[in-house]
CSV table of C-alpha atoms and ligand atoms in Angstrom, one decimal:
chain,number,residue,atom,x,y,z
A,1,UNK,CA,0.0,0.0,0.0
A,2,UNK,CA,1.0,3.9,-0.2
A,3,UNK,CA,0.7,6.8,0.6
A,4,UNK,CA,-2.7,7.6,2.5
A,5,UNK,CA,-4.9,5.9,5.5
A,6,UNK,CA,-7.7,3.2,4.2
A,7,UNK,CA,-11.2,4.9,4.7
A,8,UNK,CA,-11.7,3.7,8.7
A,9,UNK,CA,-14.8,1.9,7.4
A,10,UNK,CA,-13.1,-0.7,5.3
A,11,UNK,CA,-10.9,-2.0,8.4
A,12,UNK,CA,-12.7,-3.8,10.8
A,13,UNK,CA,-11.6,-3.1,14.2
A,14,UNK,CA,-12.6,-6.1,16.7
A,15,UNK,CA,-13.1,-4.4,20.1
A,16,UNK,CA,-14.6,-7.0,21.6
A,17,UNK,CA,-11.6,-8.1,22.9
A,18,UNK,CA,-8.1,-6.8,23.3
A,19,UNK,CA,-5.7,-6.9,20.8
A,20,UNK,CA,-1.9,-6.6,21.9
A,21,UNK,CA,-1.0,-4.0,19.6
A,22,UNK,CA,-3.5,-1.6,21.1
A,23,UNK,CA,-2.4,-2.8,24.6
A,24,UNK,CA,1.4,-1.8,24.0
A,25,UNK,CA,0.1,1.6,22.4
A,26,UNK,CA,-1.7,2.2,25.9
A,27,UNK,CA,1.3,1.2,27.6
A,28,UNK,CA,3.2,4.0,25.6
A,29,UNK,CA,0.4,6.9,26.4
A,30,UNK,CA,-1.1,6.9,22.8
A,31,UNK,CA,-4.4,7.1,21.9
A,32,UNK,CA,-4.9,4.6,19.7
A,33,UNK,CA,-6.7,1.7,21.4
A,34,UNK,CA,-10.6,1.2,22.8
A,35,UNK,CA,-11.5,0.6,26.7
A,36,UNK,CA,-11.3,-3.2,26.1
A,37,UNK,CA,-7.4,-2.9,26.2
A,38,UNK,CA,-7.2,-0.9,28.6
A,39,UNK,CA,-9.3,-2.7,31.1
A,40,UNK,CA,-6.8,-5.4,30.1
A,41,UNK,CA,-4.1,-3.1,30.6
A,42,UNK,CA,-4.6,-2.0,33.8
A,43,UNK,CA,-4.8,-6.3,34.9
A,44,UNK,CA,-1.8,-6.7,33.3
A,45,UNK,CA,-0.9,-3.6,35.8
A,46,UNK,CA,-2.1,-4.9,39.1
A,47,UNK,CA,0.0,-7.9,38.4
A,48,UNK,CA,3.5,-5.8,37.3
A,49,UNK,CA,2.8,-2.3,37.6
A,50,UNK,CA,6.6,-1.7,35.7
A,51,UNK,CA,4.6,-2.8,32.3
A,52,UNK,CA,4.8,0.6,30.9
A,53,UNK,CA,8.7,1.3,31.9
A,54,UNK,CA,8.8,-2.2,30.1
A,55,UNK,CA,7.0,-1.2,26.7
A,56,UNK,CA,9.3,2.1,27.0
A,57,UNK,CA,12.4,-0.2,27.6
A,58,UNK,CA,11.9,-2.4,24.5
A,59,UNK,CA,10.9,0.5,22.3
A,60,UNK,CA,14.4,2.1,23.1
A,61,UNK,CA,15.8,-1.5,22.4
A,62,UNK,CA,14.4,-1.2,19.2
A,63,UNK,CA,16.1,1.9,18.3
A,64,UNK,CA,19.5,1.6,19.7
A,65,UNK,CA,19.6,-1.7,17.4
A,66,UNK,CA,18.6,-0.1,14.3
A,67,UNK,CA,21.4,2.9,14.4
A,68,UNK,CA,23.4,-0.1,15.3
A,69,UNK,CA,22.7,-2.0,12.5
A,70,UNK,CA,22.3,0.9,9.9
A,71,UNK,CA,25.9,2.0,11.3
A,72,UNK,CA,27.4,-1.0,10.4
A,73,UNK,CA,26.5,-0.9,6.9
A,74,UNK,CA,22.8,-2.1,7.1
A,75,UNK,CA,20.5,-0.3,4.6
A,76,UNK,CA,17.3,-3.1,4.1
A,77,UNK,CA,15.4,-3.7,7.1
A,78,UNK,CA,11.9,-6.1,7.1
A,79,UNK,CA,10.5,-5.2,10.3
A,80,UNK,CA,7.7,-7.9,11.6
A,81,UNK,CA,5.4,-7.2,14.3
A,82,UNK,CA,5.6,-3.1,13.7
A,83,UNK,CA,2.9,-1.8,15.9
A,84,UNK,CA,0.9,1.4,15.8
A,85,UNK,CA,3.3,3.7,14.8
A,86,UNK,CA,4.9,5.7,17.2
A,87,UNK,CA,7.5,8.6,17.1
A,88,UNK,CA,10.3,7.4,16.5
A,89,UNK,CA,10.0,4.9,13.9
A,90,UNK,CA,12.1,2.2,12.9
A,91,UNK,CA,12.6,4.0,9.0
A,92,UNK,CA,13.0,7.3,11.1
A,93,UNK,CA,16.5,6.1,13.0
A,94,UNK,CA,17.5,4.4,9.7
A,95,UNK,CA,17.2,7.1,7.6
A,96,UNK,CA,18.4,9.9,10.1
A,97,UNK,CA,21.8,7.6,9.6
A,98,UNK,CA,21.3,6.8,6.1
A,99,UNK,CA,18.2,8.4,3.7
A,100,UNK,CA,18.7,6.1,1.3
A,101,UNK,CA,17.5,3.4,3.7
A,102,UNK,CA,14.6,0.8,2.6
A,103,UNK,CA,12.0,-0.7,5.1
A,104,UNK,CA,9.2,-3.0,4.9
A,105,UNK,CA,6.5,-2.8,7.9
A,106,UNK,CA,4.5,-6.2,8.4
A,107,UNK,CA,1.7,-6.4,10.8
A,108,UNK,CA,-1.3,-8.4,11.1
A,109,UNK,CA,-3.4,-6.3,13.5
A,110,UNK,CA,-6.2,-3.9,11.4
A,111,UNK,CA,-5.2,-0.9,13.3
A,112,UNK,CA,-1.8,-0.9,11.9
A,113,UNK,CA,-3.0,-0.6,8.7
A,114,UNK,CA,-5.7,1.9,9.9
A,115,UNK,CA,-2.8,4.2,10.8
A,116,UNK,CA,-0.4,3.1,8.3
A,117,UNK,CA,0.3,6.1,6.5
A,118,UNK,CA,2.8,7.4,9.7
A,119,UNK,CA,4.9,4.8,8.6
A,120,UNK,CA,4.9,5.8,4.7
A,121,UNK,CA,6.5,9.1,5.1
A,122,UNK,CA,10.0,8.0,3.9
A,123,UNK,CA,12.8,10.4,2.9
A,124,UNK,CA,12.7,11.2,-1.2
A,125,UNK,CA,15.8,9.1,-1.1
A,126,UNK,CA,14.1,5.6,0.6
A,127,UNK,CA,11.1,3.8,1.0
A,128,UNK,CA,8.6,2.4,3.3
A,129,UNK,CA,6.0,0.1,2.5
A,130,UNK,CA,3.7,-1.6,4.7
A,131,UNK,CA,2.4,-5.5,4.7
A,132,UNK,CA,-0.7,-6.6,6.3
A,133,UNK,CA,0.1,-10.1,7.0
A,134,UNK,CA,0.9,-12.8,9.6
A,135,UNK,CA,4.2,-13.7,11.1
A,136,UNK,CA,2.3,-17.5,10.6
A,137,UNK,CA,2.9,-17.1,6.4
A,138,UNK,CA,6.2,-16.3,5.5
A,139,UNK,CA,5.6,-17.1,2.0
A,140,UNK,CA,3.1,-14.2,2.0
A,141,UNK,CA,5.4,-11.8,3.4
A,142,UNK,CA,9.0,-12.8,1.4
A,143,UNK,CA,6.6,-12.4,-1.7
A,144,UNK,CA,5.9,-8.8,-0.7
A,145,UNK,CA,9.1,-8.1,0.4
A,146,UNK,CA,10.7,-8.9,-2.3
A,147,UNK,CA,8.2,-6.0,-4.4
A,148,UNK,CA,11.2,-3.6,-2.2
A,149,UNK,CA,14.0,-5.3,-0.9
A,150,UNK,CA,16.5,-6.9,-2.7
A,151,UNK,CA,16.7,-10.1,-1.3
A,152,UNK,CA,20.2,-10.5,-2.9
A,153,UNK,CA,21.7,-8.0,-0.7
A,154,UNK,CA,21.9,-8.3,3.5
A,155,UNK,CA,18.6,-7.5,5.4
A,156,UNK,CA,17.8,-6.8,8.9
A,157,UNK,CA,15.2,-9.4,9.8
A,158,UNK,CA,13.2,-6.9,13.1
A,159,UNK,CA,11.0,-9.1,15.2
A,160,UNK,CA,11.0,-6.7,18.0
A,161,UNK,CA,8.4,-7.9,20.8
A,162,UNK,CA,6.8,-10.2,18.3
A,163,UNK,CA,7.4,-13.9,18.8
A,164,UNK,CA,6.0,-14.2,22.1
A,165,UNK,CA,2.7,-14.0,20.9
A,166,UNK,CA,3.6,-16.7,18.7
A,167,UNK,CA,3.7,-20.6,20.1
A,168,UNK,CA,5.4,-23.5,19.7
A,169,UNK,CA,2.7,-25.0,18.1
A,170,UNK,CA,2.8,-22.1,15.6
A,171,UNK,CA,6.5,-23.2,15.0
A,172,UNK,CA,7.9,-19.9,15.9
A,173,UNK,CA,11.6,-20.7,15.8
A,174,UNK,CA,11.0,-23.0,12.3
A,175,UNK,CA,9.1,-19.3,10.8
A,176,UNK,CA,12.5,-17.5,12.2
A,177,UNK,CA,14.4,-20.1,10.2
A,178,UNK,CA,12.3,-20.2,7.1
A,179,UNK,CA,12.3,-16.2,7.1
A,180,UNK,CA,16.1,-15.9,7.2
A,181,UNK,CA,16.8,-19.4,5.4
A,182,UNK,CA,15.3,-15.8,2.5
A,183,UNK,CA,18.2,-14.1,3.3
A,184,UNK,CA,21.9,-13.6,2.1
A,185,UNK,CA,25.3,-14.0,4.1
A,186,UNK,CA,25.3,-10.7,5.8
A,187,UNK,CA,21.8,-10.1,6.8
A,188,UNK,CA,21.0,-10.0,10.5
A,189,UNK,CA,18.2,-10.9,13.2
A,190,UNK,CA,17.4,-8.2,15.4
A,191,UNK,CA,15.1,-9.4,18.6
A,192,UNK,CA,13.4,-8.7,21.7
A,193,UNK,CA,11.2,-11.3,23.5
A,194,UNK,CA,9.6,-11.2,27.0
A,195,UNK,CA,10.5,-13.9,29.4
A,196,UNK,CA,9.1,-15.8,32.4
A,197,UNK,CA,12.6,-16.1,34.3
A,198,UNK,CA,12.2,-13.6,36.5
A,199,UNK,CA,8.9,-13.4,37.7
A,200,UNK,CA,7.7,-16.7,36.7
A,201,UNK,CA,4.2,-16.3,39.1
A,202,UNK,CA,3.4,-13.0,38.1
A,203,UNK,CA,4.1,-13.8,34.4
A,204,UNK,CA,2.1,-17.0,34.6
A,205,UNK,CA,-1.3,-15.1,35.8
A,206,UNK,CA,-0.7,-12.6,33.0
A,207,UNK,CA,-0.6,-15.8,30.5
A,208,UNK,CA,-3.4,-17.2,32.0
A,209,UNK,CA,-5.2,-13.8,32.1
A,210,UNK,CA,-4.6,-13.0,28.3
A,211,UNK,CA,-5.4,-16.7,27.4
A,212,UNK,CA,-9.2,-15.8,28.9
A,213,UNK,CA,-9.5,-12.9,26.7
A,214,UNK,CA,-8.0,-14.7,23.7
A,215,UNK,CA,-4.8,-13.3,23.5
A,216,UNK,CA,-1.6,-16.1,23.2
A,217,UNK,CA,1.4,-14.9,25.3
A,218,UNK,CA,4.3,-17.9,25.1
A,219,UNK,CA,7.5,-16.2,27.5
A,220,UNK,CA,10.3,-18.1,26.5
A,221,UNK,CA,13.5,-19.1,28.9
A,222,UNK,CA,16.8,-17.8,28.0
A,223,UNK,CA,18.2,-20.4,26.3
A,224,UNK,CA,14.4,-20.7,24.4
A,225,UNK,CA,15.3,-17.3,22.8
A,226,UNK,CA,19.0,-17.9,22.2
A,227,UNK,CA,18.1,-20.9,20.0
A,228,UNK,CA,16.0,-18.2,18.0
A,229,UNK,CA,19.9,-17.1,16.7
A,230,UNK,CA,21.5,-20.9,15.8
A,231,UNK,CA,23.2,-20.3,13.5
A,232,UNK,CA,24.3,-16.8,13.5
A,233,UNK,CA,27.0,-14.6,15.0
A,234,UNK,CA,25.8,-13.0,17.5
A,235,UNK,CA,27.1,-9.1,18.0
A,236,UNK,CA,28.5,-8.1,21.4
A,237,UNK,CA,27.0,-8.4,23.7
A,238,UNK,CA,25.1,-11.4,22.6
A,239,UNK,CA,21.8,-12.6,24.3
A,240,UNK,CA,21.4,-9.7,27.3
A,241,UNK,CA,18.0,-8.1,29.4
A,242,UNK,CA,16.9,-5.9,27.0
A,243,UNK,CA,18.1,-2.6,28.3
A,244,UNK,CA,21.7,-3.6,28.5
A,245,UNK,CA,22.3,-4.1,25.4
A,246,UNK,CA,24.0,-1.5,24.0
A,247,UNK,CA,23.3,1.2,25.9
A,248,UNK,CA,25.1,4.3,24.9
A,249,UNK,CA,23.8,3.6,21.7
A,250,UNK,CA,20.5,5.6,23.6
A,251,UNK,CA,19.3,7.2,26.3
A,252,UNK,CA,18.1,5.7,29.5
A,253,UNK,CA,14.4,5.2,29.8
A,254,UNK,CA,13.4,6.6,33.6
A,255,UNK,CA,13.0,3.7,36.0
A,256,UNK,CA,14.6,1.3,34.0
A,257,UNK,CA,16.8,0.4,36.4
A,258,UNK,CA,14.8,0.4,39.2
A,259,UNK,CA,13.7,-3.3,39.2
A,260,UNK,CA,14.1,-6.2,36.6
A,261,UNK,CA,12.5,-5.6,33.6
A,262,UNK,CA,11.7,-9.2,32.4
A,263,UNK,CA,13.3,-9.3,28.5
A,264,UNK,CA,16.1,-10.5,26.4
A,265,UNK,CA,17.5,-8.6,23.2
A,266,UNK,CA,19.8,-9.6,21.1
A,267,UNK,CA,21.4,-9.2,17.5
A,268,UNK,CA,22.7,-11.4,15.4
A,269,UNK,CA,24.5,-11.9,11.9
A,270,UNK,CA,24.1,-14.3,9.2
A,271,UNK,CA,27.4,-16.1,8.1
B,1,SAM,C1,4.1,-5.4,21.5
B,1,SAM,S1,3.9,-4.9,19.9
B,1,SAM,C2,5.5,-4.5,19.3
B,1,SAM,C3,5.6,-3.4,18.4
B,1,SAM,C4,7.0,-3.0,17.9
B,1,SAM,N1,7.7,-4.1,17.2
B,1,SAM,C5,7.8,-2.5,19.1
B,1,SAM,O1,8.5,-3.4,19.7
B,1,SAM,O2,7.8,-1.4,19.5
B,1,SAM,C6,3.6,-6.5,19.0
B,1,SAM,C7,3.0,-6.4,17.6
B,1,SAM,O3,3.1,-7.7,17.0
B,1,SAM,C8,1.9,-7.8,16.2
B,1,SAM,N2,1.6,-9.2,16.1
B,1,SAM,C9,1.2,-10.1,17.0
B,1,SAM,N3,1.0,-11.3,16.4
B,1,SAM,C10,1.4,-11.2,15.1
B,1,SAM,C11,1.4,-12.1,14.0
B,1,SAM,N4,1.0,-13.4,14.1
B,1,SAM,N5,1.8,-11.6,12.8
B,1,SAM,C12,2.1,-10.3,12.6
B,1,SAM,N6,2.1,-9.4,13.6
B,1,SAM,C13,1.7,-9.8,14.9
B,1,SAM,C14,0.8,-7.1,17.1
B,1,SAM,O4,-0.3,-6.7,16.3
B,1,SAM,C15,1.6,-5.9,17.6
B,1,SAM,O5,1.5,-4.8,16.7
């Protein structure tokens, strides 16, 4: 798609339940989600009430490993899982470092696309396009990828607070695999995933919670996400909580340090 919004009435927004991309855009103070998420929201909030410090936490993640990765030489990114889009975006670091920088936004949430156009406004030198589609078909996405990326040059694979809404049973390491098993020698994994480790009886009412309301939340163990980079180099400083990685790459989100926030990020390079 390009350029403008769909008309709101041909996107159908479910509010009958939460949805978690509206639930993270609460989180961040925005205004784009309906009181079904955030009566969720404030649940989630009587269990942890560090959930928005959290969302803040793997936002800044998100940023510090894109001027990272554009940096190092990196100008294709296919970010998966995107969210409502909120200032800044992933094209905006990239093309701050480089304008001639090309991304791909992939969601499969209807209120992504509602608010797409945010994400279309690439520099005259780059481009943004956005996918509405599922993590869950990979075929669909490499196909409309490829319509922008030049999948014979590296690629910065972005599943950033993404796969833990994808199961086992939905083979999320296998779609990792299949998505990169796409890419050249060079291209990279950039990831953030929540995790039980910490807080296991907190975390397992907030699974239990969500799994009421419909919503699949699978927190992985350490060495659950580290398996997501076999394979690949991972760059220094390999698998860490998400708000060490890297850090003078960014600034500090407040409270960040004042209890554990329950994440892994990591970054990693295909050989
Ligand atoms: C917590 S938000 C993360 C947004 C952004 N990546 C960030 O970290 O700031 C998770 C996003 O993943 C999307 N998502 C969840 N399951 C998905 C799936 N199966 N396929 C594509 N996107 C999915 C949600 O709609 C939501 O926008």
């Amino acid at each position: 798609m390009t350029g403008q919004d769909p008309a709101p009435d041909a996107v159908l927004i479910d509010t009958s339940k939460p949805h978690p991309a509206r639930m993270y855009d609460w989180y961040l103070g925005g205004k784009d989600n309906y009181p079904v998420d955030e009566e969720m929201g404030r649940q989630m909030l009587a269990l942890e009430p560090r959930v928005p410090v959290m969302a803040r936490v793997n936002r800044a993640f998100m940023h510090r490993a894109t001027r990272w990765l554009t940096q190092n030489g990196v100008r294709q990114f296919l970010d998966i899982g995107t969210g409502i889009p909120t200032e800044p975006n992933l094209h905006q670091i990239a093309q701050e470092i480089a304008p001639d920088a090309r991304v791909v936004y992939c969601d499969n949430d209807p209120i992504v696309l509602a608010h797409a156009a945010a994400l279309l406004r690439s520099t005259p030198e780059g481009v943004t396009e956005y996918l509405q589609a599922d993590v869950r078909d990979p075929a669909a996405i490499v196909e409309g990828a490829k319509r922008v990326l030049d999948f014979g040059r590296p690629v910065a694979l972005s599943l950033v607070a993404l796969l833990h809404f994808v199961s086992d049973e939905d083979g999320a390491h296998e779609l990792v695999e299949r998505l990169l098993s796409e890419l050249p020698s060079g291209s990279f994994l950039m990831m953030s995933h929540a995790t039980a480790d910490f807080t296991p009886e907190e975390s397992a009412a907030a699974t239990e919670k969500l799994r009421a309301a419909g919503v699949t939340l699978a927190l992985r163990f350490r060495d659950e996400f580290a398996r997501f980079f076999h394979g690949l180099d991972l760059v220094e400083p390999g698998v860490e909580v998400v708000h060490k990685w890297r850090p003078e790459l960014g600034e500090p989100v407040p409270g960040q340090d004042d209890g554990v926030i329950p994440g892994y990020g990591a970054v990693g390079r295909k050989p």
